[in-house]
Amino acid sequence: MRILVVGAGATGGAFGTLLQEAGRDVTYLVRPRKQEVLSRDGLRFISPTADRTNRVKTITAPDASGAFDLILVTVKATAFEGVLSEIGAFVGPGTSIVPILNGMAHVDRLEQQYPGQVLGGLARIVATLDGDVVRQQVPLTSLMVGGLNGTPVPAEVSEALDVPGVDFSVVDDVAGALWDKWAFIAAAGIVNCLFRAPVGRILEAGGQSRILEAISETEAVAAAAGHPVSDAAHAQAVGILKEPGSAFTSSLYRDLTAGLPSEAEHILGDLARRARDLTVPTPLLDLTLIQIRAGLPR
């Protein structure tokens, strides 16, 4: 299969490298500056087990490369609208699209534009972009894919993504898995962004009840939307956000405090809109959004 990885950041660079090293035909859709860097230096990926630099194939939006068989959308939500208008040139009637982003708004947008061609995707990897180098902190590298609205995962897609170094699986309820993750990262975002501290310090300040309220709010929205959070996901959220002395902070909080573009509207804003539509009260979520929006530079 011809595979197009949209974005060569932490997620795209890591998974793209593992696919390429397994012999898959991988091309990256990137910006012109990134294309220059990759053409000159290659893509360097440092994992817990190896440090390698591979020569890679790249294209930019104006390139006429024809349709790809599989497109992995790995950009952050802040770049999603831009790439949505660019990938059309690479989508054919038989193309499968797997977005790997937080939240659900991107799935809805892609489904509207390419009905029946979108699969749900959920990746777990702890990696960052250090300059132009992809660095993976822990060995965990998993990818779950599932059909939406009863659409099966094509066998050739499963075969293409099942490569060494990736814990790959096809799941029946991928929408439920996406909501499980969304509810957790939204609760974590509320906790860290509202109280402006890591979990351990919030607990020391007497914030345990508010942490549990944040978890309850996001899980109530998921349940009202028809995707109640699983017992395992709930237990994991409580365990992470109630760990004494923990230095845990959400990626949303880290981006905001670093002055970087954030996924606040994609993760929290979209959840708040759905909560209003479903008449689910979310006072902590609403307060967090006010604080974030009021603090953004004008």
Tab-separated table of C-alpha atoms in Angstrom:
chain	number	residue	atom	x	y	z
A	1	MET	CA	0.000	0.000	0.000
A	2	ARG	CA	1.032	3.569	-0.619
A	3	ILE	CA	0.895	5.219	2.814
A	4	LEU	CA	0.781	8.983	3.326
A	5	VAL	CA	1.692	10.234	6.798
A	6	VAL	CA	0.348	13.748	7.245
A	7	GLY	CA	2.882	15.501	9.447
A	8	ALA	CA	6.375	14.440	10.486
A	9	GLY	CA	6.203	15.517	14.120
A	10	ALA	CA	6.527	13.323	17.188
A	11	THR	CA	3.660	10.946	16.406
A	12	GLY	CA	3.983	10.916	12.639
A	13	GLY	CA	7.758	10.633	12.704
A	14	ALA	CA	7.717	7.740	15.168
A	15	PHE	CA	5.030	5.641	13.507
A	16	GLY	CA	6.242	6.538	10.025
A	17	THR	CA	9.744	5.362	10.889
A	18	LEU	CA	8.516	2.023	12.211
A	19	LEU	CA	6.340	1.511	9.133
A	20	GLN	CA	9.189	2.375	6.791
A	21	GLU	CA	11.636	0.103	8.610
A	22	ALA	CA	9.146	-2.752	8.155
A	23	GLY	CA	9.297	-2.219	4.404
A	24	ARG	CA	6.127	-0.164	3.972
A	25	ASP	CA	5.929	2.457	1.226
A	26	VAL	CA	5.758	5.661	3.310
A	27	THR	CA	5.583	9.283	2.162
A	28	TYR	CA	5.252	12.337	4.429
A	29	LEU	CA	3.062	15.345	3.650
A	30	VAL	CA	4.913	18.303	5.168
A	31	ARG	CA	5.459	22.050	4.848
A	32	PRO	CA	8.194	23.307	2.476
A	33	ARG	CA	10.581	24.193	5.349
A	34	LYS	CA	10.212	20.738	6.841
A	35	GLN	CA	10.698	19.188	3.417
A	36	GLU	CA	14.022	21.021	3.062
A	37	VAL	CA	15.201	19.752	6.455
A	38	LEU	CA	14.162	16.159	5.805
A	39	SER	CA	15.665	16.173	2.308
A	40	ARG	CA	18.954	17.455	3.691
A	41	ASP	CA	19.223	15.609	7.011
A	42	GLY	CA	16.763	12.710	6.855
A	43	LEU	CA	14.372	11.859	9.695
A	44	ARG	CA	16.094	11.067	12.983
A	45	PHE	CA	14.111	8.986	15.476
A	46	ILE	CA	15.537	8.241	18.912
A	47	SER	CA	13.618	5.523	20.740
A	48	PRO	CA	14.523	3.766	24.004
A	49	THR	CA	16.145	0.988	21.974
A	50	ALA	CA	17.722	2.726	18.979
A	51	ASP	CA	18.939	5.980	17.440
A	52	ARG	CA	18.604	6.045	13.682
A	53	THR	CA	18.279	8.452	10.788
A	54	ASN	CA	16.423	7.380	7.642
A	55	ARG	CA	16.124	8.962	4.248
A	56	VAL	CA	12.424	9.637	3.635
A	57	LYS	CA	10.076	10.542	0.807
A	58	THR	CA	8.241	13.832	1.207
A	59	ILE	CA	5.641	15.877	-0.654
A	60	THR	CA	4.065	19.263	-0.066
A	61	ALA	CA	0.441	20.247	-0.612
A	62	PRO	CA	0.855	21.471	-4.224
A	63	ASP	CA	2.496	18.212	-5.339
A	64	ALA	CA	0.457	16.062	-7.718
A	65	SER	CA	1.273	12.587	-6.433
A	66	GLY	CA	-2.087	10.953	-7.036
A	67	ALA	CA	-4.210	9.040	-4.556
A	68	PHE	CA	-2.755	7.047	-1.667
A	69	ASP	CA	-4.188	3.804	-0.323
A	70	LEU	CA	-3.888	4.803	3.345
A	71	ILE	CA	-3.587	8.235	4.935
A	72	LEU	CA	-2.525	8.661	8.573
A	73	VAL	CA	-3.361	12.147	9.864
A	74	THR	CA	-0.943	12.768	12.739
A	75	VAL	CA	-0.878	16.553	13.120
A	76	LYS	CA	-2.069	18.357	16.233
A	77	ALA	CA	-5.584	19.778	16.257
A	78	THR	CA	-4.227	23.292	15.761
A	79	ALA	CA	-3.027	22.294	12.275
A	80	PHE	CA	-5.969	20.080	11.379
A	81	GLU	CA	-8.111	22.594	9.485
A	82	GLY	CA	-5.153	23.475	7.291
A	83	VAL	CA	-4.401	19.894	6.280
A	84	LEU	CA	-8.098	19.081	5.819
A	85	SER	CA	-8.153	21.363	2.812
A	86	GLU	CA	-4.921	19.853	1.453
A	87	ILE	CA	-5.387	16.095	1.614
A	88	GLY	CA	-8.203	16.007	-0.942
A	89	ALA	CA	-5.695	15.748	-3.781
A	90	PHE	CA	-4.417	12.494	-2.279
A	91	VAL	CA	-7.767	10.815	-1.530
A	92	GLY	CA	-9.220	8.374	-4.041
A	93	PRO	CA	-12.380	6.265	-3.865
A	94	GLY	CA	-10.452	3.406	-2.249
A	95	THR	CA	-8.430	5.471	0.226
A	96	SER	CA	-8.723	4.698	3.932
A	97	ILE	CA	-8.135	7.629	6.312
A	98	VAL	CA	-6.987	7.077	9.899
A	99	PRO	CA	-6.788	10.274	11.981
A	100	ILE	CA	-4.698	10.063	15.154
A	101	LEU	CA	-5.717	13.141	17.145
A	102	ASN	CA	-7.293	13.932	20.495
A	103	GLY	CA	-11.028	14.504	20.826
A	104	MET	CA	-13.731	13.732	18.268
A	105	ALA	CA	-14.304	16.902	16.207
A	106	HIS	CA	-11.745	15.828	13.603
A	107	VAL	CA	-13.551	12.515	13.085
A	108	ASP	CA	-16.824	14.315	12.432
A	109	ARG	CA	-15.206	16.721	9.961
A	110	LEU	CA	-13.458	13.963	8.024
A	111	GLU	CA	-16.597	11.813	7.950
A	112	GLN	CA	-18.556	14.721	6.480
A	113	GLN	CA	-15.986	15.173	3.748
A	114	TYR	CA	-15.122	11.516	3.081
A	115	PRO	CA	-18.102	9.423	4.221
A	116	GLY	CA	-17.372	5.742	4.672
A	117	GLN	CA	-13.603	6.163	4.212
A	118	VAL	CA	-12.659	7.207	7.749
A	119	LEU	CA	-11.512	4.782	10.442
A	120	GLY	CA	-11.090	5.578	14.112
A	121	GLY	CA	-7.499	5.645	15.310
A	122	LEU	CA	-6.042	5.806	18.801
A	123	ALA	CA	-2.294	5.930	19.425
A	124	ARG	CA	-0.417	5.665	22.686
A	125	ILE	CA	3.138	6.940	22.579
A	126	VAL	CA	5.163	9.328	24.727
A	127	ALA	CA	7.295	11.260	22.278
A	128	THR	CA	8.326	14.847	21.642
A	129	LEU	CA	9.878	16.849	18.840
A	130	ASP	CA	13.277	18.193	19.882
A	131	GLY	CA	14.067	20.616	17.097
A	132	ASP	CA	13.661	18.299	14.133
A	133	VAL	CA	14.524	15.132	16.071
A	134	VAL	CA	11.770	12.783	17.232
A	135	ARG	CA	12.483	11.523	20.757
A	136	GLN	CA	10.469	8.739	22.377
A	137	GLN	CA	10.678	8.693	26.186
A	138	VAL	CA	9.209	5.265	27.072
A	139	PRO	CA	8.888	2.029	25.070
A	140	LEU	CA	5.073	2.134	24.843
A	141	THR	CA	4.025	2.323	21.167
A	142	SER	CA	0.499	1.159	20.470
A	143	LEU	CA	-2.056	1.806	17.762
A	144	MET	CA	-5.722	0.815	17.840
A	145	VAL	CA	-7.901	1.100	14.739
A	146	GLY	CA	-11.589	0.386	14.327
A	147	GLY	CA	-14.447	0.977	11.953
A	148	LEU	CA	-16.965	3.761	12.464
A	149	ASN	CA	-20.710	3.255	12.058
A	150	GLY	CA	-20.286	-0.426	11.306
A	151	THR	CA	-17.590	0.052	8.667
A	152	PRO	CA	-15.066	-2.815	8.852
A	153	VAL	CA	-11.325	-2.261	8.831
A	154	PRO	CA	-10.001	-3.409	5.442
A	155	ALA	CA	-7.682	-6.388	5.780
A	156	GLU	CA	-4.959	-4.629	3.801
A	157	VAL	CA	-5.008	-1.711	6.257
A	158	SER	CA	-4.556	-4.053	9.218
A	159	GLU	CA	-1.741	-5.857	7.434
A	160	ALA	CA	0.005	-2.589	6.571
A	161	LEU	CA	-0.120	-1.216	10.126
A	162	ASP	CA	0.820	-4.415	11.948
A	163	VAL	CA	4.604	-3.986	12.067
A	164	PRO	CA	7.417	-4.754	14.550
A	165	GLY	CA	7.683	-2.157	17.310
A	166	VAL	CA	3.969	-1.285	17.230
A	167	ASP	CA	1.425	-2.989	19.480
A	168	PHE	CA	-1.330	-2.961	16.853
A	169	SER	CA	-4.924	-4.049	17.349
A	170	VAL	CA	-8.320	-3.774	15.677
A	171	VAL	CA	-11.068	-2.892	18.185
A	172	ASP	CA	-14.814	-3.280	17.834
A	173	ASP	CA	-15.795	-0.093	19.702
A	174	VAL	CA	-13.204	2.429	18.601
A	175	ALA	CA	-15.604	5.317	19.257
A	176	GLY	CA	-15.871	4.185	22.865
A	177	ALA	CA	-12.077	4.031	23.136
A	178	LEU	CA	-11.785	7.547	21.699
A	179	TRP	CA	-14.321	8.861	24.212
A	180	ASP	CA	-12.476	7.093	27.056
A	181	LYS	CA	-9.301	8.931	26.120
A	182	TRP	CA	-11.082	12.245	25.522
A	183	ALA	CA	-12.802	12.156	28.910
A	184	PHE	CA	-9.456	11.573	30.632
A	185	ILE	CA	-7.391	14.193	28.810
A	186	ALA	CA	-10.186	16.738	29.276
A	187	ALA	CA	-10.368	16.014	33.014
A	188	ALA	CA	-6.583	16.298	33.266
A	189	GLY	CA	-6.688	19.546	31.327
A	190	ILE	CA	-9.334	20.958	33.665
A	191	VAL	CA	-7.392	19.978	36.778
A	192	ASN	CA	-4.014	21.340	35.686
A	193	CYS	CA	-5.204	24.437	33.825
A	194	LEU	CA	-7.746	25.554	36.427
A	195	PHE	CA	-5.412	25.143	39.405
A	196	ARG	CA	-2.179	25.904	37.517
A	197	ALA	CA	-0.127	23.158	39.166
A	198	PRO	CA	0.875	19.492	38.920
A	199	VAL	CA	-1.443	16.890	40.421
A	200	GLY	CA	0.618	16.378	43.592
A	201	ARG	CA	0.546	20.044	44.556
A	202	ILE	CA	-3.191	20.282	43.865
A	203	LEU	CA	-3.807	17.338	46.181
A	204	GLU	CA	-1.606	18.865	48.885
A	205	ALA	CA	-3.662	22.067	48.626
A	206	GLY	CA	-6.870	20.164	49.336
A	207	GLY	CA	-8.062	19.727	45.767
A	208	GLN	CA	-8.968	16.029	45.750
A	209	SER	CA	-12.734	16.614	45.709
A	210	ARG	CA	-12.402	19.026	42.783
A	211	ILE	CA	-10.310	16.505	40.872
A	212	LEU	CA	-13.035	13.910	41.305
A	213	GLU	CA	-15.639	16.476	40.212
A	214	ALA	CA	-13.668	17.173	37.030
A	215	ILE	CA	-13.541	13.457	36.228
A	216	SER	CA	-17.285	13.150	36.900
A	217	GLU	CA	-18.073	16.087	34.605
A	218	THR	CA	-16.218	14.781	31.570
A	219	GLU	CA	-17.472	11.233	32.072
A	220	ALA	CA	-21.051	12.521	32.373
A	221	VAL	CA	-20.741	14.139	28.940
A	222	ALA	CA	-19.404	10.902	27.472
A	223	ALA	CA	-22.288	8.924	28.975
A	224	ALA	CA	-24.881	11.405	27.705
A	225	ALA	CA	-23.326	11.147	24.241
A	226	GLY	CA	-23.887	7.388	24.300
A	227	HIS	CA	-20.325	6.357	25.120
A	228	PRO	CA	-20.059	5.736	28.878
A	229	VAL	CA	-16.473	5.529	30.046
A	230	SER	CA	-15.323	1.983	30.781
A	231	ASP	CA	-14.574	0.903	34.337
A	232	ALA	CA	-10.929	0.379	33.406
A	233	ALA	CA	-10.576	3.867	31.927
A	234	HIS	CA	-12.274	5.426	34.955
A	235	ALA	CA	-9.984	3.595	37.354
A	236	GLN	CA	-6.942	4.676	35.362
A	237	ALA	CA	-8.046	8.327	35.389
A	238	VAL	CA	-8.629	8.298	39.147
A	239	GLY	CA	-5.299	6.566	39.733
A	240	ILE	CA	-3.319	9.089	37.702
A	241	LEU	CA	-5.078	12.215	38.956
A	242	LYS	CA	-5.130	11.172	42.630
A	243	GLU	CA	-1.535	9.999	42.994
A	244	PRO	CA	0.083	11.754	45.998
A	245	GLY	CA	3.218	13.702	45.144
A	246	SER	CA	2.694	13.229	41.397
A	247	ALA	CA	4.392	15.642	39.006
A	248	PHE	CA	1.835	14.798	36.310
A	249	THR	CA	0.629	17.632	34.089
A	250	SER	CA	-1.443	17.398	30.925
A	251	SER	CA	0.059	18.207	27.531
A	252	LEU	CA	-2.572	20.947	27.187
A	253	TYR	CA	-1.290	22.641	30.360
A	254	ARG	CA	2.331	22.296	29.246
A	255	ASP	CA	1.577	23.893	25.884
A	256	LEU	CA	-0.305	26.786	27.480
A	257	THR	CA	2.377	27.536	30.056
A	258	ALA	CA	5.045	27.387	27.351
A	259	GLY	CA	3.116	29.871	25.204
A	260	LEU	CA	2.670	27.304	22.417
A	261	PRO	CA	-0.428	26.812	20.254
A	262	SER	CA	-2.761	24.588	22.253
A	263	GLU	CA	-5.607	22.162	21.650
A	264	ALA	CA	-7.799	23.882	24.264
A	265	GLU	CA	-10.746	24.462	21.941
A	266	HIS	CA	-10.470	21.020	20.368
A	267	ILE	CA	-10.281	19.187	23.709
A	268	LEU	CA	-12.218	21.416	26.120
A	269	GLY	CA	-14.192	23.798	23.926
A	270	ASP	CA	-15.754	21.045	21.808
A	271	LEU	CA	-16.593	19.019	24.930
A	272	ALA	CA	-18.285	22.064	26.476
A	273	ARG	CA	-20.354	22.614	23.325
A	274	ARG	CA	-21.504	19.008	23.356
A	275	ALA	CA	-22.297	19.270	27.063
A	276	ARG	CA	-24.567	22.244	26.387
A	277	ASP	CA	-26.310	20.393	23.553
A	278	LEU	CA	-26.841	17.423	25.880
A	279	THR	CA	-27.832	19.673	28.833
A	280	VAL	CA	-25.053	18.263	31.008
A	281	PRO	CA	-23.785	20.786	33.616
A	282	THR	CA	-19.994	21.248	33.538
A	283	PRO	CA	-19.111	24.119	35.896
A	284	LEU	CA	-15.410	23.270	36.281
A	285	LEU	CA	-14.981	22.794	32.529
A	286	ASP	CA	-16.683	26.144	31.892
A	287	LEU	CA	-14.488	27.942	34.434
A	288	THR	CA	-11.358	26.435	32.906
A	289	LEU	CA	-12.319	27.632	29.444
A	290	ILE	CA	-12.944	31.158	30.730
A	291	GLN	CA	-9.511	31.224	32.359
A	292	ILE	CA	-7.778	29.909	29.222
A	293	ARG	CA	-9.605	32.218	26.828
A	294	ALA	CA	-9.155	35.283	29.012
A	295	GLY	CA	-5.447	34.614	29.327
A	296	LEU	CA	-4.727	34.210	25.626
A	297	PRO	CA	-2.776	37.066	23.993
A	298	ARG	CA	-4.894	39.528	22.034
